[in-house]
Coordinates of C-alpha atoms and ligand atoms in Angstrom, one line a residue:
M1 CA -13.7 52.3 10.2
K2 CA -16.7 51.0 8.5
K3 CA -14.7 51.7 5.2
Y4 CA -12.1 49.9 6.0
L5 CA -14.4 47.0 7.1
V6 CA -16.0 47.1 3.6
A7 CA -12.5 46.9 1.8
F8 CA -11.7 44.1 3.9
V9 CA -14.6 42.2 3.2
I10 CA -14.3 42.6 -0.4
A11 CA -10.5 41.9 -0.5
L12 CA -12.0 38.7 1.1
L13 CA -14.0 37.4 -2.0
P14 CA -12.6 34.8 -4.2
M15 CA -11.2 36.1 -7.4
T16 CA -12.2 33.0 -9.3
A17 CA -14.7 35.0 -11.1
V18 CA -12.1 37.2 -12.8
A19 CA -10.4 33.7 -14.5
S20 CA -13.8 32.7 -15.9
G21 CA -13.2 33.8 -19.5
A22 CA -14.6 32.2 -22.6
G23 CA -13.3 29.1 -24.4
P24 CA -14.9 25.6 -25.0
K25 CA -16.9 24.0 -22.2
L26 CA -15.2 22.2 -19.7
D27 CA -16.7 18.9 -17.9
H28 CA -16.8 18.9 -14.0
V29 CA -14.9 16.6 -11.9
E30 CA -15.7 16.0 -8.3
I31 CA -12.4 16.0 -6.7
D32 CA -12.4 13.9 -3.3
L33 CA -8.8 13.7 -1.6
H34 CA -9.9 11.4 0.9
N35 CA -11.0 8.7 -1.1
Q36 CA -7.7 6.8 -0.9
A37 CA -9.3 3.6 -3.1
S38 CA -9.9 6.4 -5.8
L39 CA -6.4 8.0 -5.6
Q40 CA -4.8 4.5 -5.6
R41 CA -6.3 3.4 -9.0
G42 CA -5.4 6.8 -10.1
M43 CA -1.9 6.1 -9.4
Q44 CA -2.0 3.0 -10.9
T45 CA -3.5 4.2 -14.4
F46 CA -0.7 7.3 -14.0
V47 CA 2.0 4.8 -13.6
N48 CA 0.9 2.4 -16.6
N49 CA -0.4 4.9 -18.9
C50 CA 1.3 8.2 -18.4
L51 CA 4.6 8.0 -16.8
G52 CA 6.4 6.5 -20.0
C53 CA 6.3 9.9 -21.6
H54 CA 5.3 12.5 -18.6
S55 CA 7.5 12.5 -15.4
A56 CA 6.0 13.7 -11.8
Q57 CA 9.5 14.6 -10.5
Y58 CA 8.3 16.6 -7.6
Q59 CA 6.5 13.4 -6.2
R60 CA 8.2 10.4 -4.5
Y61 CA 7.0 7.0 -4.8
G62 CA 7.3 6.5 -0.8
R63 CA 5.5 9.7 -0.1
A64 CA 2.8 8.7 -2.3
A65 CA 2.4 5.4 -1.0
E66 CA 2.5 6.8 2.6
D67 CA -0.3 9.3 1.9
L68 CA -2.5 6.8 -0.2
G69 CA -2.3 4.3 2.7
M70 CA -0.6 1.7 0.0
P71 CA 1.8 -1.0 1.6
I72 CA 5.6 0.0 0.5
K73 CA 5.9 -3.9 -0.6
L74 CA 2.9 -3.5 -2.8
V75 CA 4.3 -0.4 -4.7
E76 CA 7.8 -2.0 -5.2
Q77 CA 6.2 -4.9 -6.6
N78 CA 4.1 -3.2 -8.9
L79 CA 4.5 0.5 -9.5
L80 CA 8.0 1.0 -9.7
L81 CA 9.5 1.2 -13.2
G82 CA 13.0 -0.8 -14.0
D83 CA 15.2 -0.7 -11.1
Q84 CA 13.6 2.6 -9.6
K85 CA 13.5 2.6 -5.7
V86 CA 10.6 3.5 -3.6
G87 CA 12.4 6.9 -2.6
Q88 CA 13.2 7.9 -5.7
Q89 CA 10.9 10.8 -7.6
M90 CA 8.3 9.3 -10.1
T91 CA 10.8 10.1 -13.3
N92 CA 11.4 8.5 -16.5
T93 CA 14.2 7.9 -19.0
M94 CA 13.0 9.8 -21.9
P95 CA 15.5 12.2 -23.5
K96 CA 14.2 15.6 -23.7
Q97 CA 15.7 16.1 -26.9
D98 CA 14.2 12.9 -28.5
A99 CA 11.1 13.5 -27.1
N100 CA 10.9 17.1 -29.0
K101 CA 11.6 15.6 -32.2
W102 CA 9.2 12.6 -31.8
F103 CA 6.4 14.6 -30.5
G104 CA 6.9 18.3 -31.6
N105 CA 7.1 19.3 -28.0
A106 CA 8.4 17.3 -25.1
P107 CA 5.8 15.8 -22.8
P108 CA 5.6 18.2 -19.9
D109 CA 6.2 17.2 -16.1
L110 CA 2.7 16.9 -14.7
T111 CA 3.6 17.2 -11.0
L112 CA 1.6 20.7 -10.9
E113 CA -0.4 20.2 -14.2
A114 CA -3.8 20.1 -12.1
R115 CA -2.8 23.4 -10.6
L116 CA -1.9 25.0 -14.0
R117 CA -4.9 23.8 -15.8
G118 CA -7.5 23.0 -13.1
P119 CA -8.7 19.5 -12.8
D120 CA -11.9 20.0 -15.1
W121 CA -9.5 20.8 -18.0
I122 CA -7.4 17.5 -17.4
Y123 CA -10.6 15.7 -17.2
T124 CA -12.3 17.3 -20.4
Y125 CA -9.0 17.1 -22.1
L126 CA -8.6 13.4 -21.5
H127 CA -12.3 13.0 -22.8
S128 CA -11.7 14.8 -26.2
F129 CA -9.4 13.0 -28.3
Y130 CA -11.1 12.2 -31.7
K131 CA -9.7 10.4 -34.8
D132 CA -7.6 12.8 -37.4
T133 CA -5.9 11.2 -39.9
E134 CA -4.1 14.3 -40.8
R135 CA -2.0 14.4 -37.5
P136 CA 1.1 12.5 -37.0
W137 CA -0.6 10.4 -34.2
G138 CA -3.9 9.9 -36.3
V139 CA -5.7 12.1 -33.4
N140 CA -6.6 15.6 -32.6
N141 CA -7.7 17.0 -29.4
I142 CA -11.2 19.3 -29.1
I143 CA -9.9 21.6 -26.5
F144 CA -6.1 21.1 -27.4
P145 CA -6.3 21.6 -31.3
S146 CA -3.2 20.3 -33.0
V147 CA -2.0 18.3 -29.9
G148 CA 1.2 16.4 -29.9
M149 CA 0.1 13.4 -27.6
P150 CA -1.2 10.5 -28.9
N151 CA -4.5 9.4 -27.1
A152 CA -2.6 7.1 -24.3
L153 CA -6.6 5.9 -23.1
E154 CA -8.1 5.1 -26.5
Y155 CA -7.6 1.3 -25.7
L156 CA -9.9 1.7 -22.8
Q157 CA -12.2 4.6 -24.3
G158 CA -12.1 3.5 -28.1
E159 CA -12.2 5.4 -31.1
Q160 CA -14.2 8.8 -31.1
T161 CA -15.1 10.5 -34.5
L162 CA -16.0 13.9 -35.1
H163 CA -18.8 14.6 -37.3
C164 CA -19.3 18.2 -37.2
T165 CA -16.6 21.2 -37.2
L166 CA -15.5 22.3 -33.6
D167 CA -17.2 25.7 -34.0
E168 CA -20.6 23.5 -34.5
L169 CA -19.3 21.4 -31.6
H170 CA -18.9 24.3 -29.2
H171 CA -22.2 25.6 -30.0
E172 CA -24.2 22.1 -29.9
T173 CA -26.9 22.9 -27.4
G174 CA -27.3 19.1 -26.6
K175 CA -30.5 17.8 -28.0
I176 CA -32.4 15.4 -26.2
D177 CA -33.3 12.0 -27.4
P178 CA -37.0 11.9 -26.6
L179 CA -37.2 8.1 -25.6
T180 CA -34.7 8.1 -23.1
G181 CA -34.6 12.0 -22.1
K182 CA -30.7 11.9 -22.3
E183 CA -28.8 14.4 -24.3
M184 CA -27.6 12.9 -27.7
G185 CA -23.9 13.6 -28.5
G186 CA -24.5 14.0 -32.0
C187 CA -21.3 15.5 -32.9
L188 CA -18.7 13.1 -31.2
T189 CA -19.6 9.5 -31.0
I190 CA -17.5 6.7 -30.3
S191 CA -16.8 4.9 -33.9
K192 CA -14.6 1.8 -32.3
K193 CA -15.3 0.4 -29.0
G194 CA -12.6 0.2 -26.2
Q195 CA -12.4 -2.2 -23.2
Q196 CA -14.2 0.1 -20.9
S197 CA -18.0 1.5 -21.0
A198 CA -18.5 5.3 -21.2
E199 CA -19.2 4.9 -17.3
E200 CA -16.2 2.9 -16.5
F201 CA -14.2 5.2 -18.4
D202 CA -15.4 8.4 -16.6
R203 CA -14.6 6.5 -13.4
T204 CA -10.8 6.0 -14.6
V205 CA -10.4 9.4 -15.6
T206 CA -12.0 10.8 -12.4
D207 CA -9.5 8.6 -10.4
L208 CA -6.6 9.8 -12.6
V209 CA -7.2 13.3 -12.4
N210 CA -8.0 12.8 -8.8
F211 CA -4.3 11.2 -8.6
M212 CA -3.0 14.4 -10.4
A213 CA -4.9 16.8 -8.2
Y214 CA -3.2 15.2 -5.0
I215 CA 0.3 15.3 -6.6
G216 CA -0.3 19.0 -7.2
E217 CA -0.9 19.6 -3.7
P218 CA 0.6 16.7 -1.6
S219 CA 0.2 18.3 1.7
K220 CA -3.3 19.6 1.4
L221 CA -4.4 16.0 2.8
E222 CA -1.9 16.7 6.0
S223 CA -2.9 20.3 6.2
H224 CA -7.0 19.3 6.7
R225 CA -5.9 16.4 9.3
I226 CA -4.1 19.2 11.2
G227 CA -6.4 21.9 10.6
T228 CA -9.0 20.0 12.1
K229 CA -6.7 19.0 15.2
V230 CA -6.0 22.9 15.7
L231 CA -9.7 23.9 15.3
I232 CA -10.6 21.7 18.2
F233 CA -8.0 22.5 20.2
L234 CA -8.9 26.5 19.6
F235 CA -12.2 25.6 20.5
L236 CA -11.4 24.0 23.9
F237 CA -8.6 26.4 24.6
F238 CA -11.3 29.2 24.5
F239 CA -12.8 27.9 27.3
V240 CA -9.5 27.7 29.2
A241 CA -8.4 31.4 27.9
Y242 CA -12.3 32.4 29.2
A243 CA -11.8 31.0 32.4
L244 CA -8.7 32.4 33.2
K245 CA -9.4 36.2 32.2
K246 CA -12.5 35.9 34.8
E247 CA -10.3 34.7 37.5
Y248 CA -7.8 37.8 36.8
W249 CA -10.2 40.6 36.4
K250 CA -12.4 39.0 39.4
D251 CA -10.9 41.4 42.0
V252 CA -10.2 44.4 39.8
H253 CA -13.8 45.8 39.9
Ligands
LIG1 C1 3.2 8.9 -25.9 C2 3.8 9.6 -25.0 C3 2.8 10.3 -24.0 C4 1.6 9.5 -23.0 C5 2.1 8.2 -23.1 C6 1.0 10.6 -22.9 N1 1.1 11.8 -23.1 FE1 0.7 13.4 -22.4 N2 1.2 14.7 -23.7 C7 2.6 14.0 -24.7 C8 3.4 15.2 -25.2 C9 4.5 15.2 -26.3 C10 2.4 16.4 -24.9 C11 2.6 17.6 -25.3 C12 1.5 18.1 -26.3 C13 1.8 19.4 -27.0 O1 2.5 20.4 -26.4 O2 1.3 19.3 -28.3 C14 1.5 15.9 -23.7 C15 0.6 16.9 -22.9 C16 -0.3 16.5 -22.4 C17 -1.0 17.3 -21.3 C18 -1.1 18.9 -21.6 C19 0.0 19.5 -20.9 C20 -0.3 21.0 -21.2 O3 -1.0 22.0 -20.2 O4 0.2 21.7 -22.2 C21 -1.8 16.5 -20.6 C22 -2.7 17.1 -19.1 C23 -1.3 15.2 -20.5 N3 -0.1 15.2 -21.8 C24 -1.6 14.2 -19.8 C25 -1.1 12.8 -20.0 C26 -1.9 11.5 -19.3 C27 -2.9 12.0 -17.9 C28 -1.7 10.9 -19.8 C29 -1.6 9.4 -19.3 C30 -3.1 8.9 -19.4 C31 -0.4 11.3 -20.8 N4 -0.7 12.3 -20.8 C32 0.2 10.1 -21.7 C33 2.9 12.9 -24.8 C34 2.4 11.7 -24.0

């Protein structure tokens, strides 16, 4: 019995440690599916900057509006492309074959991307574009070398320049600026300013990744809501069941 119990406990241990292999260090992003304002901003950024190339074909506008607490009218007026309807999936009209020709690889559907790569990967990826005149779009990406995607958010972030090799960058130990006490990013710097400051851009990308995490698992929000109610019910029901048990067994002994 003891052996089974031990085996059972081991089986319950999370398996995430298995997946943590070598590779570039990823920045961490805090996902908060209960922050509706963040999810709404993320959806706006997604529709305005990504949906032209990437679809999110398993997500419907209407469902997102409902889950994120947005009035349908507002979504219809501001977020729908062309003559799309709110009940439709978030698709675009880019023909796959043409896209293959233009980009080398067609832009993949992003509905499940946050589950495939993880939010930290997407967050780091969107921060990691740098100028590379040898690439067709003039940019490369630190964690996705020879990427076929242009830097869609460059107008916000600005243009980044890499001053060392990728290998050196991955081993950069983060020298500390003696004046500010902050880590100096010697290898990767902003060489042309964008519309947002570094902090604003971090927030924009956090909101965007938050939204992408939501579309990867839209029912998670609902499960949380229902889950809490179920737990409260079970807690209360325990007392009822216990009282009933006492009543039944009262005369047996
Ligand atoms: C001009 C078209 C275009 C725009 C706009 C665009 N992308 Fe891409 N994206 C691509 C292409 C093409 C690829 C495939 C790159 C490759 O495989 O080399 C890609 C790849 C990606 C990937 C990696 C997919 C994977 O796992 O292999 C992510 C994540 C991504 N894009 C996110 C975004 C986000 C978020 C936005 C909006 C901020 C965006 N993209 C805007 C064209 C675009």
